Short mmCIF file of C-alpha atoms in Angstrom, two decimals:
data_model
loop_
_atom_site.label_atom_id
_atom_site.label_comp_id
_atom_site.label_asym_id
_atom_site.label_seq_id
_atom_site.Cartn_x
_atom_site.Cartn_y
_atom_site.Cartn_z
CA MET A 982 -4.47 -48.56 9.58
CA GLU A 983 -5.45 -45.19 8.13
CA THR A 984 -2.44 -45.29 5.79
CA ILE A 985 -3.48 -48.72 4.45
CA THR A 986 -7.05 -47.47 3.95
CA LEU A 987 -5.71 -44.38 2.15
CA ILE A 988 -3.61 -46.55 -0.18
CA PHE A 989 -6.68 -48.65 -0.91
CA PHE A 990 -8.70 -45.56 -1.88
CA ILE A 991 -5.85 -44.28 -4.08
CA ILE A 992 -5.81 -47.60 -5.98
CA LEU A 993 -9.62 -47.51 -6.17
CA ALA A 994 -9.47 -43.97 -7.57
CA ILE A 995 -6.98 -45.12 -10.25
CA PHE A 996 -9.30 -47.98 -11.21
CA ILE A 997 -12.45 -45.81 -11.37
CA SER A 998 -10.70 -43.01 -13.28
CA GLY A 999 -9.55 -45.47 -15.95
CA ILE A 1000 -13.15 -46.63 -16.46
CA LEU A 1001 -14.63 -43.14 -16.25
CA THR A 1002 -12.47 -41.68 -19.04
CA ARG A 1003 -13.77 -44.42 -21.37
CA VAL A 1004 -17.42 -44.09 -20.29
CA ILE A 1005 -17.98 -40.33 -20.35
CA PRO A 1006 -19.04 -39.04 -23.82
CA PHE A 1007 -16.53 -36.15 -23.96
CA ASN A 1008 -12.74 -36.32 -23.84
CA ILE A 1009 -11.18 -35.51 -20.45
CA PRO A 1010 -7.50 -36.44 -20.06
CA LEU A 1011 -6.91 -39.16 -17.48
CA PRO A 1012 -4.44 -37.06 -15.38
CA LEU A 1013 -7.10 -34.41 -14.72
CA VAL A 1014 -9.65 -37.01 -13.63
CA GLN A 1015 -7.10 -38.58 -11.28
CA ILE A 1016 -6.14 -35.20 -9.80
CA PHE A 1017 -9.86 -34.55 -9.17
CA PHE A 1018 -10.24 -37.90 -7.37
CA GLY A 1019 -7.15 -37.09 -5.31
CA GLY A 1020 -8.78 -33.84 -4.21
CA VAL A 1021 -11.94 -35.74 -3.23
CA ILE A 1022 -9.91 -38.25 -1.19
CA SER A 1023 -8.18 -35.43 0.74
CA PHE A 1024 -11.49 -34.40 2.32
CA PHE A 1025 -11.90 -37.83 3.98
CA PHE A 1026 -8.41 -38.21 5.45
CA ASP A 1027 -6.97 -35.69 7.89
CA LYS A 1028 -3.32 -36.72 7.65
CA GLY A 1029 -3.18 -37.52 3.91
CA VAL A 1030 -0.10 -38.94 2.20
CA PRO A 1031 3.15 -38.00 4.02
CA LEU A 1032 4.98 -36.79 0.90
CA GLU A 1033 8.69 -37.03 1.70
CA PRO A 1034 10.37 -35.89 -1.56
CA HIS A 1035 13.29 -38.37 -1.54
CA MET A 1036 11.02 -41.34 -0.81
CA PHE A 1037 8.55 -40.10 -3.42
CA PHE A 1038 11.35 -40.00 -6.01
CA LEU A 1039 12.56 -43.48 -5.07
CA ILE A 1040 9.13 -45.13 -5.34
CA PHE A 1041 7.83 -43.53 -8.52
CA ILE A 1042 10.60 -41.99 -10.63
CA PRO A 1043 13.03 -44.93 -11.27
CA PRO A 1044 10.51 -47.48 -12.62
CA LEU A 1045 8.61 -44.96 -14.75
CA LEU A 1046 11.70 -43.39 -16.30
CA PHE A 1047 13.27 -46.84 -16.75
CA LEU A 1048 10.18 -47.98 -18.65
CA ASP A 1049 10.11 -44.80 -20.75
CA GLY A 1050 13.78 -45.33 -21.61
CA TRP A 1051 13.04 -48.99 -22.40
CA GLN A 1052 10.10 -48.18 -24.68
CA ILE A 1053 11.37 -45.05 -26.43
CA SER A 1054 12.57 -45.58 -29.98
CA ASN A 1055 16.36 -45.76 -30.05
CA PHE A 1056 16.19 -44.91 -33.74
CA GLU A 1057 14.16 -41.75 -33.10
CA LEU A 1058 16.32 -40.89 -30.08
CA LYS A 1059 19.47 -41.08 -32.19
CA LYS A 1060 17.79 -39.22 -35.05
CA GLU A 1061 16.52 -36.36 -32.87
CA TRP A 1062 19.42 -36.22 -30.38
CA PHE A 1063 20.42 -32.65 -31.30
CA ASN A 1064 16.87 -31.28 -30.83
CA ILE A 1065 16.51 -33.24 -27.58
CA PHE A 1066 19.87 -31.92 -26.33
CA GLN A 1067 18.89 -28.32 -27.12
CA LEU A 1068 15.63 -28.72 -25.20
CA SER A 1069 16.90 -30.79 -22.26
CA VAL A 1070 20.02 -28.69 -21.58
CA GLY A 1071 19.89 -25.39 -23.48
CA LEU A 1072 16.23 -24.63 -22.84
CA VAL A 1073 16.48 -25.50 -19.13
CA VAL A 1074 19.41 -23.12 -18.59
CA PHE A 1075 17.78 -20.40 -20.71
CA THR A 1076 14.47 -20.78 -18.84
CA MET A 1077 16.21 -20.66 -15.47
CA VAL A 1078 17.98 -17.39 -16.27
CA VAL A 1079 15.10 -15.55 -17.98
CA LEU A 1080 12.35 -16.75 -15.65
CA GLY A 1081 14.54 -16.32 -12.56
CA PHE A 1082 15.12 -12.63 -13.22
CA LEU A 1083 11.46 -12.15 -14.15
CA ILE A 1084 10.17 -13.79 -10.93
CA ASN A 1085 12.54 -11.66 -8.86
CA PHE A 1086 11.31 -8.54 -10.71
CA LEU A 1087 7.61 -9.39 -10.31
CA ILE A 1088 7.91 -10.56 -6.68
CA PRO A 1089 10.68 -8.63 -4.90
CA GLY A 1090 9.92 -10.65 -1.75
CA ILE A 1091 11.55 -13.68 -3.41
CA PRO A 1092 15.38 -13.33 -3.35
CA LEU A 1093 17.17 -13.76 -6.68
CA ALA A 1094 18.81 -17.10 -5.72
CA ILE A 1095 15.44 -18.57 -4.69
CA ALA A 1096 13.84 -17.16 -7.84
CA PHE A 1097 16.50 -19.03 -9.84
CA ALA A 1098 15.78 -22.19 -7.82
CA LEU A 1099 12.05 -21.89 -8.52
CA ALA A 1100 12.71 -21.24 -12.23
CA ALA A 1101 15.08 -24.22 -12.38
CA ILE A 1102 12.58 -26.64 -10.83
CA LEU A 1103 9.83 -25.31 -13.14
CA SER A 1104 12.02 -26.00 -16.19
CA PRO A 1105 11.89 -29.85 -16.37
CA THR A 1106 8.88 -31.36 -18.10
CA ASP A 1107 7.18 -34.51 -16.91
CA PRO A 1108 7.28 -37.62 -19.17
CA VAL A 1109 4.37 -39.13 -17.23
CA ALA A 1110 2.14 -36.09 -17.78
CA VAL A 1111 3.25 -35.73 -21.41
CA SER A 1112 2.43 -39.35 -22.28
CA GLY A 1113 -0.75 -39.22 -20.21
CA ILE A 1114 -2.11 -36.25 -22.20
CA ALA A 1115 -0.66 -36.71 -25.69
CA GLY A 1116 -0.03 -40.46 -25.77
CA LYS A 1117 -3.45 -41.41 -27.18
CA LEU A 1118 -3.77 -38.45 -29.55
CA PRO A 1119 -2.68 -38.50 -33.22
CA VAL A 1120 0.53 -36.62 -32.45
CA SER A 1121 3.32 -37.29 -34.94
CA LYS A 1122 5.97 -39.83 -33.99
CA ARG A 1123 8.69 -37.17 -34.29
CA VAL A 1124 6.98 -34.72 -31.91
CA MET A 1125 6.30 -37.44 -29.33
CA SER A 1126 9.90 -38.66 -29.57
CA VAL A 1127 11.23 -35.14 -28.97
CA LEU A 1128 8.82 -34.49 -26.05
CA GLU A 1129 9.52 -37.84 -24.40
CA GLY A 1130 13.28 -37.61 -25.02
CA GLU A 1131 13.39 -34.09 -23.60
CA ALA A 1132 11.38 -35.10 -20.53
CA LEU A 1133 13.70 -38.05 -19.93
CA PHE A 1134 16.89 -35.99 -19.88
CA ASN A 1135 15.95 -32.48 -18.72
CA ASP A 1136 15.31 -33.66 -15.15
CA ALA A 1137 19.06 -33.97 -14.54
CA THR A 1138 19.77 -30.46 -15.85
CA GLY A 1139 16.90 -28.92 -13.89
CA LEU A 1140 17.70 -30.74 -10.65
CA VAL A 1141 21.41 -29.85 -10.79
CA ALA A 1142 20.55 -26.21 -11.48
CA PHE A 1143 17.98 -26.32 -8.66
CA LYS A 1144 20.48 -27.74 -6.16
CA MET A 1145 23.08 -25.14 -7.15
CA ALA A 1146 20.56 -22.31 -6.67
CA ILE A 1147 19.50 -23.69 -3.26
CA LEU A 1148 23.17 -23.95 -2.26
CA VAL A 1149 23.68 -20.30 -3.19
CA ALA A 1150 20.54 -19.30 -1.24
CA VAL A 1151 21.75 -21.18 1.84
CA THR A 1152 25.48 -20.34 1.75
CA GLY A 1153 25.41 -17.06 -0.16
CA THR A 1154 28.32 -18.13 -2.40
CA PHE A 1155 28.50 -19.42 -6.00
CA SER A 1156 31.34 -21.05 -7.92
CA THR A 1157 31.10 -21.49 -11.68
CA THR A 1158 33.83 -24.13 -11.63
CA GLU A 1159 32.03 -26.09 -8.92
CA ALA A 1160 28.71 -25.83 -10.76
CA VAL A 1161 30.16 -27.05 -14.08
CA GLY A 1162 32.15 -29.81 -12.37
CA SER A 1163 29.09 -30.95 -10.43
CA PHE A 1164 27.00 -31.04 -13.60
CA ILE A 1165 29.59 -33.11 -15.50
CA TRP A 1166 29.92 -35.55 -12.58
CA VAL A 1167 26.17 -35.91 -12.04
CA VAL A 1168 25.44 -36.51 -15.73
CA SER A 1169 28.39 -38.70 -16.75
CA VAL A 1170 28.48 -40.89 -13.63
CA GLY A 1171 24.68 -41.21 -13.66
CA VAL A 1172 24.63 -42.45 -17.26
CA ILE A 1173 27.64 -44.78 -16.81
CA THR A 1174 26.14 -46.23 -13.61
CA GLY A 1175 22.86 -47.01 -15.34
CA ILE A 1176 24.60 -48.73 -18.25
CA LEU A 1177 27.03 -50.74 -16.11
CA THR A 1178 24.43 -51.78 -13.54
CA THR A 1179 22.12 -53.15 -16.22
CA TRP A 1180 24.95 -54.95 -18.01
CA ILE A 1181 26.29 -56.54 -14.81
CA LEU A 1182 22.86 -57.73 -13.66
CA TYR A 1183 22.04 -59.16 -17.07
CA LEU A 1184 25.39 -60.89 -17.49
CA SER A 1185 24.89 -62.44 -14.05
CA ARG A 1186 21.39 -63.51 -15.09
CA LYS A 1187 22.79 -65.10 -18.24
CA LYS A 1188 25.32 -67.15 -16.25
CA VAL A 1189 22.60 -68.38 -13.87
CA ILE A 1190 20.28 -69.34 -16.75
CA GLN A 1191 23.03 -71.24 -18.53
CA LYS A 1192 23.72 -73.28 -15.40
CA TYR A 1193 20.30 -73.67 -13.78
CA GLY A 1194 17.75 -72.77 -16.47
CA GLU A 1195 15.24 -69.93 -16.74
CA GLU A 1196 12.62 -69.27 -14.05
CA LEU A 1197 9.75 -66.99 -15.05
CA GLY A 1198 9.16 -65.29 -11.69
CA SER A 1199 12.84 -64.45 -11.19
CA GLU A 1200 13.08 -63.01 -14.70
CA VAL A 1201 10.17 -60.65 -14.12
CA MET A 1202 11.46 -59.70 -10.66
CA LEU A 1203 14.90 -58.86 -12.08
CA SER A 1204 13.41 -56.44 -14.60
CA LEU A 1205 11.49 -54.75 -11.76
CA LEU A 1206 14.59 -54.44 -9.56
CA ILE A 1207 16.99 -53.02 -12.16
CA PRO A 1208 15.71 -49.40 -12.11
CA PHE A 1209 15.83 -49.20 -8.30
CA VAL A 1210 19.33 -50.67 -8.12
CA SER A 1211 20.58 -48.26 -10.82
CA TYR A 1212 18.94 -45.30 -9.10
CA LEU A 1213 20.25 -46.11 -5.61
CA VAL A 1214 23.81 -46.84 -6.78
CA ALA A 1215 23.94 -43.54 -8.68
CA GLU A 1216 22.54 -41.58 -5.74
CA ARG A 1217 25.10 -43.26 -3.48
CA LEU A 1218 27.80 -41.93 -5.82
CA HIS A 1219 26.18 -38.44 -5.64
CA ALA A 1220 25.26 -38.70 -9.32
CA SER A 1221 21.89 -38.44 -11.06
CA GLY A 1222 19.68 -41.38 -10.15
CA VAL A 1223 17.18 -40.05 -12.68
CA LEU A 1224 19.64 -40.31 -15.57
CA SER A 1225 20.85 -43.66 -14.27
CA ALA A 1226 17.30 -45.05 -14.46
CA VAL A 1227 16.86 -43.65 -17.97
CA ALA A 1228 20.22 -45.09 -19.12
CA SER A 1229 19.21 -48.47 -17.63
CA GLY A 1230 15.99 -48.45 -19.63
CA ILE A 1231 17.76 -47.59 -22.88
CA THR A 1232 20.40 -50.27 -22.20
CA MET A 1233 17.61 -52.76 -21.47
CA SER A 1234 16.04 -52.04 -24.85
CA ARG A 1235 19.38 -52.74 -26.55
CA LEU A 1236 19.95 -55.96 -24.60
CA GLU A 1237 16.44 -57.11 -25.45
CA LEU A 1238 17.37 -57.17 -29.15
CA SER A 1239 20.04 -59.81 -28.51
CA GLU A 1240 18.57 -61.80 -25.60
CA SER A 1241 16.87 -65.15 -26.02
CA ALA A 1242 14.28 -64.95 -23.25
CA ASN A 1243 11.44 -67.41 -23.12
CA PRO A 1244 8.39 -66.06 -25.06
CA MET A 1245 6.24 -66.64 -21.98
CA THR A 1246 8.69 -64.58 -19.91
CA ARG A 1247 8.41 -61.68 -22.36
CA MET A 1248 4.60 -61.86 -22.33
CA ARG A 1249 4.34 -61.96 -18.53
CA ARG A 1250 6.99 -59.26 -18.13
CA THR A 1251 5.16 -56.97 -20.55
CA ALA A 1252 1.82 -57.55 -18.78
CA ILE A 1253 3.27 -56.83 -15.34
CA TRP A 1254 5.11 -53.69 -16.51
CA ASP A 1255 1.98 -52.37 -18.25
CA THR A 1256 0.03 -52.84 -15.02
CA ALA A 1257 2.78 -51.24 -12.93
CA LYS A 1258 2.94 -48.26 -15.29
CA PHE A 1259 -0.83 -47.74 -15.12
CA ILE A 1260 -0.85 -47.90 -11.31
CA LEU A 1261 2.23 -45.71 -10.77
CA ASN A 1262 1.12 -43.09 -13.30
CA GLY A 1263 -2.29 -42.94 -11.71
CA ALA A 1264 -0.92 -42.85 -8.16
CA ILE A 1265 1.26 -39.85 -9.00
CA PHE A 1266 -1.67 -37.73 -10.17
CA VAL A 1267 -4.03 -38.94 -7.43
CA ILE A 1268 -1.41 -38.05 -4.80
CA LEU A 1269 -0.84 -34.69 -6.51
CA GLY A 1270 -4.57 -34.00 -6.28
CA GLU A 1271 -4.57 -35.16 -2.65
CA GLN A 1272 -1.78 -32.72 -1.78
CA LEU A 1273 -3.26 -29.66 -3.50
CA PRO A 1274 -6.03 -28.83 -0.97
CA ASN A 1275 -3.44 -28.66 1.85
CA ILE A 1276 -1.22 -26.45 -0.32
CA PHE A 1277 -4.08 -24.10 -1.17
CA LYS A 1278 -5.62 -24.19 2.33
CA ASN A 1279 -3.21 -21.58 3.66
CA SER A 1280 -3.00 -19.72 0.34
CA ILE A 1281 -4.90 -16.68 1.65
CA VAL A 1282 -2.44 -16.32 4.54
CA VAL A 1283 0.52 -16.79 2.21
CA ALA A 1284 -0.86 -14.23 -0.25
CA SER A 1285 -1.44 -11.61 2.45
CA GLU A 1286 2.09 -12.10 3.82
CA TYR A 1287 3.52 -10.93 0.49
CA GLY A 1288 1.19 -7.99 -0.03
CA TYR A 1289 -1.47 -9.60 -2.24
CA HIS A 1290 -5.10 -8.79 -1.53
CA ASN A 1291 -6.43 -12.27 -2.28
CA VAL A 1292 -5.35 -15.67 -3.57
CA PHE A 1293 -6.53 -14.84 -7.10
CA ASP A 1294 -3.59 -12.44 -7.40
CA VAL A 1295 -1.24 -15.39 -6.80
CA ILE A 1296 -3.18 -17.57 -9.25
CA PHE A 1297 -2.99 -14.82 -11.87
CA LEU A 1298 0.76 -14.59 -11.23
CA ALA A 1299 1.10 -18.38 -11.71
CA LEU A 1300 -0.95 -18.11 -14.91
CA PHE A 1301 1.41 -15.40 -16.15
CA ILE A 1302 4.46 -17.57 -15.29
CA CYS A 1303 2.88 -20.48 -17.17
CA PHE A 1304 2.32 -18.23 -20.20
CA ILE A 1305 5.96 -17.08 -20.02
CA LEU A 1306 7.13 -20.71 -19.89
CA ILE A 1307 5.13 -21.48 -23.05
CA PHE A 1308 6.44 -18.35 -24.78
CA ILE A 1309 10.05 -19.20 -23.84
CA ARG A 1310 9.55 -22.73 -25.20
CA PHE A 1311 8.01 -21.41 -28.42
CA PHE A 1312 10.86 -18.91 -28.93
CA TRP A 1313 13.52 -21.54 -28.16
CA VAL A 1314 11.92 -24.22 -30.37
CA VAL A 1315 11.69 -21.85 -33.35
CA ILE A 1316 15.34 -20.81 -32.95
CA SER A 1317 16.68 -24.33 -32.33
CA LEU A 1318 14.61 -25.85 -35.15
CA ASN A 1319 15.92 -23.27 -37.59
CA LEU A 1320 19.46 -23.86 -36.35
CA THR A 1321 19.14 -27.63 -36.82
CA PHE A 1322 17.60 -27.20 -40.26
CA PHE A 1323 20.27 -24.72 -41.35
CA ILE A 1324 23.09 -27.03 -40.19
CA LYS A 1325 21.61 -29.92 -42.18
CA HIS A 1326 20.38 -28.12 -45.30
CA LYS A 1327 22.23 -24.75 -45.31
CA TYR A 1328 19.04 -22.69 -45.65
CA ARG A 1329 16.26 -21.42 -43.37
CA LEU A 1330 13.25 -23.55 -42.48
CA VAL A 1331 9.98 -22.55 -44.17
CA LEU A 1332 7.26 -22.38 -41.50
CA ASN A 1333 4.27 -24.06 -43.17
CA ASP A 1334 1.11 -25.28 -41.41
CA GLU A 1335 2.63 -28.67 -40.54
CA ASN A 1336 5.80 -27.15 -39.03
CA LEU A 1337 3.83 -24.56 -37.05
CA ARG A 1338 1.54 -27.26 -35.68
CA ASP A 1339 4.53 -29.28 -34.49
CA ILE A 1340 6.11 -26.16 -32.92
CA PHE A 1341 2.89 -25.38 -31.04
CA LEU A 1342 2.62 -29.00 -29.90
CA VAL A 1343 6.17 -28.98 -28.52
CA SER A 1344 5.54 -25.59 -26.88
CA LEU A 1345 2.30 -26.69 -25.20
CA GLY A 1346 3.64 -30.17 -24.45
CA GLY A 1347 6.01 -28.86 -21.78
CA VAL A 1348 3.79 -30.11 -18.95
CA ARG A 1349 5.11 -29.80 -15.39
CA GLY A 1350 4.50 -32.58 -12.90
CA THR A 1351 6.10 -34.83 -10.32
CA VAL A 1352 9.70 -33.60 -10.54
CA THR A 1353 8.57 -30.00 -10.07
CA LEU A 1354 6.29 -30.90 -7.14
CA ALA A 1355 8.82 -33.12 -5.37
CA GLY A 1356 11.62 -30.60 -5.99
CA VAL A 1357 9.78 -27.57 -4.67
CA LEU A 1358 8.63 -29.51 -1.58
CA SER A 1359 12.30 -30.20 -0.83
CA PHE A 1360 12.97 -26.50 -0.15
CA PRO A 1361 14.66 -26.30 3.29
CA LEU A 1362 12.53 -25.16 6.22
CA LEU A 1363 15.34 -23.19 7.83
CA LEU A 1364 18.57 -21.44 6.87
CA PRO A 1365 21.86 -22.33 8.65
CA SER A 1366 21.35 -19.24 10.81
CA GLY A 1367 18.10 -20.72 12.13
CA SER A 1368 15.86 -18.19 10.39
CA THR A 1369 12.92 -19.28 8.23
CA PHE A 1370 13.74 -20.09 4.61
CA PRO A 1371 12.48 -17.04 2.70
CA ALA A 1372 9.35 -17.31 0.53
CA ARG A 1373 9.10 -21.09 0.92
CA ASP A 1374 5.29 -21.23 1.15
CA LEU A 1375 4.86 -18.80 -1.74
CA THR A 1376 7.19 -20.74 -4.05
CA ILE A 1377 5.37 -24.01 -3.24
CA LEU A 1378 2.01 -22.34 -3.94
CA LEU A 1379 3.25 -20.89 -7.23
CA ALA A 1380 4.79 -24.19 -8.38
CA ALA A 1381 1.66 -26.22 -7.53
CA THR A 1382 -0.54 -23.73 -9.38
CA VAL A 1383 1.75 -23.77 -12.44
CA ILE A 1384 1.58 -27.61 -12.49
CA ILE A 1385 -2.22 -27.57 -12.55
CA ILE A 1386 -2.43 -24.79 -15.14
CA SER A 1387 0.13 -26.45 -17.44
CA ILE A 1388 -1.80 -29.75 -17.32
CA ILE A 1389 -5.12 -27.99 -18.01
CA VAL A 1390 -3.66 -25.89 -20.86
CA ALA A 1391 -2.09 -28.95 -22.50
CA SER A 1392 -5.24 -31.03 -21.96
CA VAL A 1393 -7.43 -28.40 -23.62
CA PHE A 1394 -5.27 -27.07 -26.45
CA ILE A 1395 -3.29 -30.11 -27.65
CA PRO A 1396 -6.47 -32.00 -28.67
CA MET A 1397 -7.68 -28.82 -30.42
CA ILE A 1398 -4.45 -28.57 -32.44
CA VAL A 1399 -4.51 -32.20 -33.57
CA LYS A 1400 -8.30 -32.58 -33.98
CA ASP A 1401 -8.09 -32.35 -37.79
CA LYS A 1402 -5.21 -34.79 -37.99
CA VAL A 1403 -6.45 -38.31 -38.68
CA GLU A 1404 -4.35 -41.12 -37.28
CA SER A 1405 -3.94 -43.89 -39.84
CA LYS A 1406 -4.53 -47.36 -38.44
CA LYS A 1407 -2.92 -49.03 -41.44
CA GLN A 1408 0.74 -49.40 -41.95
CA SER A 1409 2.53 -46.78 -43.95
CA GLY A 1410 4.48 -47.74 -47.05
CA HIS A 1411 7.67 -47.38 -45.02
CA ASP A 1412 6.42 -49.81 -42.35
CA PHE A 1413 5.30 -52.26 -45.03
CA LYS A 1414 8.78 -52.24 -46.60
CA ILE A 1415 10.39 -52.89 -43.21
CA SER A 1416 8.06 -55.83 -42.50
CA LYS A 1417 8.67 -57.20 -45.99
CA LEU A 1418 12.42 -56.94 -45.42
CA VAL A 1419 12.05 -58.96 -42.19
CA ILE A 1420 10.10 -61.70 -43.99
CA GLU A 1421 12.60 -61.92 -46.87
CA LEU A 1422 15.56 -62.21 -44.47
CA SER A 1423 13.70 -64.78 -42.35
CA ARG A 1424 12.87 -66.90 -45.40
CA SER A 1425 16.49 -66.93 -46.56
CA LYS A 1426 17.80 -67.76 -43.05
CA SER A 1427 15.32 -70.60 -42.50
CA GLU A 1428 15.63 -72.18 -45.96
CA GLU A 1429 18.41 -74.60 -45.00
CA SER A 1430 16.91 -75.60 -41.64
CA LEU A 1431 13.48 -76.22 -43.22
CA SER A 1432 15.09 -78.43 -45.86
CA ASP A 1433 16.84 -80.41 -43.11
CA LEU A 1434 13.53 -80.79 -41.27
CA TYR A 1435 11.92 -82.20 -44.42
CA VAL A 1436 14.68 -84.82 -44.70
CA GLN A 1437 14.12 -85.79 -41.03
CA PHE A 1438 10.33 -86.01 -41.45
CA LYS A 1439 10.75 -88.00 -44.67
CA GLU A 1440 12.76 -90.61 -42.80
CA ILE A 1441 9.99 -90.92 -40.22
CA ASP A 1442 7.11 -90.85 -42.70
CA SER A 1443 8.03 -91.86 -46.27
CA SER A 1444 4.54 -90.93 -47.51
CA LEU A 1445 5.19 -87.22 -46.83
CA GLY A 1446 5.43 -85.56 -50.24
CA GLU A 1447 7.55 -82.50 -50.96
CA GLU A 1448 4.57 -80.62 -52.40
CA GLU A 1449 2.53 -81.29 -49.25
CA TYR A 1450 5.42 -80.11 -47.04
CA LEU A 1451 5.96 -76.92 -49.10
CA GLU A 1452 2.25 -76.16 -48.90
CA LEU A 1453 2.46 -76.40 -45.09
CA VAL A 1454 5.56 -74.17 -44.97
CA ASN A 1455 3.99 -71.53 -47.23
CA ARG A 1456 0.79 -71.49 -45.18
CA LEU A 1457 2.78 -70.92 -41.99
CA TRP A 1458 4.80 -68.15 -43.64
CA LEU A 1459 1.55 -66.46 -44.67
CA GLU A 1460 0.37 -66.61 -41.05
CA ILE A 1461 3.63 -64.98 -39.94
CA GLU A 1462 3.14 -62.25 -42.54
CA GLU A 1463 -0.40 -61.74 -41.30
CA SER A 1464 0.86 -61.44 -37.71
CA LEU A 1465 3.11 -58.59 -38.91
CA ASN A 1466 0.04 -56.92 -40.49
CA LEU A 1467 1.21 -57.59 -44.05
CA GLY A 1468 -2.08 -59.25 -44.92
CA GLU A 1469 -3.86 -55.93 -45.39
CA ASN A 1470 -1.27 -54.83 -47.91
CA SER A 1471 -0.82 -58.09 -49.76
CA GLU A 1472 -2.76 -58.93 -52.89
CA GLY A 1473 -4.40 -62.17 -54.00
CA SER A 1474 -6.85 -64.63 -52.58
CA HIS A 1475 -4.48 -66.05 -49.94
CA SER A 1476 -5.00 -63.03 -47.66
CA HIS A 1477 -8.76 -63.53 -47.73
CA LYS A 1478 -8.35 -67.25 -47.01
CA ILE A 1479 -6.12 -66.53 -44.00
CA ILE A 1480 -8.67 -64.12 -42.56
CA ILE A 1481 -11.41 -66.74 -42.98
CA GLU A 1482 -9.21 -69.38 -41.36
CA LYS A 1483 -8.39 -67.13 -38.41
CA LYS A 1484 -12.04 -66.24 -37.80
CA VAL A 1485 -13.04 -69.89 -37.95
CA ARG A 1486 -10.22 -70.73 -35.53
CA LYS A 1487 -11.38 -67.94 -33.24
CA SER A 1488 -14.93 -69.33 -33.24
CA ILE A 1489 -13.70 -72.86 -32.48
CA ILE A 1490 -11.50 -71.60 -29.63
CA GLU A 1491 -14.39 -69.69 -28.08
CA ALA A 1492 -16.70 -72.70 -28.34
CA THR A 1493 -14.05 -74.92 -26.73
CA ARG A 1494 -13.53 -72.42 -23.89
CA LYS A 1495 -17.28 -72.28 -23.15
CA SER A 1496 -17.48 -76.08 -23.23
CA ILE A 1497 -14.69 -76.34 -20.65
CA TYR A 1498 -16.55 -73.92 -18.35
CA THR A 1499 -19.81 -75.83 -18.85
CA LEU A 1500 -18.21 -79.16 -17.93
CA ALA A 1501 -16.57 -77.58 -14.87
CA ILE A 1502 -19.89 -76.13 -13.68
CA LYS A 1503 -21.54 -79.55 -14.07
CA ARG A 1504 -18.65 -81.10 -12.09
CA ASP A 1505 -17.80 -83.42 -15.01
CA ILE A 1506 -14.24 -82.11 -14.78
CA SER A 1507 -12.51 -80.44 -11.83
CA ASP A 1508 -12.05 -76.67 -11.65
CA VAL A 1509 -8.27 -77.18 -11.53
CA GLU A 1510 -8.35 -79.13 -14.78
CA ALA A 1511 -10.64 -76.50 -16.31
CA ARG A 1512 -8.31 -73.62 -15.39
CA ASP A 1513 -5.30 -75.49 -16.76
CA MET A 1514 -7.00 -76.23 -20.10
CA VAL A 1515 -8.31 -72.65 -20.43
CA ARG A 1516 -4.84 -71.29 -19.69
CA ARG A 1517 -3.31 -73.43 -22.46
CA LEU A 1518 -6.13 -72.45 -24.81
CA ASP A 1519 -5.58 -68.76 -24.00
CA PHE A 1520 -1.91 -69.02 -24.91
CA TYR A 1521 -2.91 -70.57 -28.23
CA ASP A 1522 -5.52 -67.82 -28.71
CA VAL A 1523 -3.01 -64.99 -28.10
CA GLY A 1524 -1.41 -65.54 -31.50
CA PHE A 1525 -4.72 -64.85 -33.23
CA ASN A 1526 -6.23 -62.06 -31.13
CA ASN A 1527 -5.88 -59.34 -33.79
CA VAL A 1528 -9.00 -60.38 -35.70
CA LYS A 1529 -11.71 -57.79 -35.26
#
């Protein structure tokens, strides 16, 4: 019963935090508010959330990474693949080596292998935390694509490196051949599993639809199941379930371009996934906040065991590690950006204000989160000899402190860096050209079918004139252009007329909706009939909901 009550309060905290961040006059990132609520919840429940790392990964990681892979721009991913590769593989390995030796030097009580394990699990960034902090800020599309792409793929590198370091700490042996072979297997099989699983499930879906028709609930359920199936199959093959979920999401985005799903299915699926993302994102940070008091409760004992006078020495050490992580990212980004630029243009990149701002954003955007927390909590309790795993409590304390500091640093400094950058709400010239290209291609493709329709209508109603029909077609095309936000860029009186028409339609729809409710309250029509009519009216209204 207590567990159910705890889950209820976690969901309540997510709901309240979402409202609070919109109500309070100053800007506080949603993850920090949710971590605070998690800390408050921990004082009312003795047991708290039993955070078993593997179960935690299974519940939260596959759907969130699947959705990130689904929503990330394939164009930007392909365009920035070299930068993403350098960050998700090169930077992780570089960070593990440099930070591992540094941790071992600063804290001799932590053996070198465990220092490497801690450095490896601190290397991956969190796509949930990144999008939670920077998603609503005017950060350039390129920077967000690089940060999200890096966070999607660096988990595999960091987790493989982490597992190798733990294996060395437990067994005392290391094999370069085994490490490289394991990495290749984990990455390649994970990606292939994600792609194949998604293709097989969708081909099966297509066969069922062709024979029995499309059912909305099953369609939505299938999209929810895909990431878990991909993740579990990959883990069963001892590959990366994380990469499998990401590959599934990217494959899903490609399949979506060629599928002919019912529009209502797409709308419902989008609504359900948006809700799931909001709840899962919030739950992660609330649970993180709920876990922190227990982690810090014994911090004084942990600090004294390793020769520190108080817990502030450990916090200062975590702050220093966080600073080193930012410095390593800054150094790596500058080097890799220059390398990429030199390969493309054969000369060195000039660091102007815009480039420096992007470099600082990428450096500060390396927020640690769920992967780091779940990974460090998976440290073994005992060695094979039966002795206590060395420095386990200290590494957990350091990792948890680094997570909090990295979120706070990013939450404070990223808005400061982008505060002078105004986000344009209108389409750029490039976007306008793309939309115009879509309309031109659509007009040419539909020309023949529209002519055939006119012939059919003419046979039914001989009074239908060609001029009247063309006027109808042109008006509908103008509405389509308006739905693609071309109306703001187009010239002439037709744009103004469309806006007037849409506002009038909006007013009529609202009056009709209120009338339905009034008749239902008076019992002139049944509540079932009222709900059905309002639902159909809402679907009609959706196409015109962009009028402000």
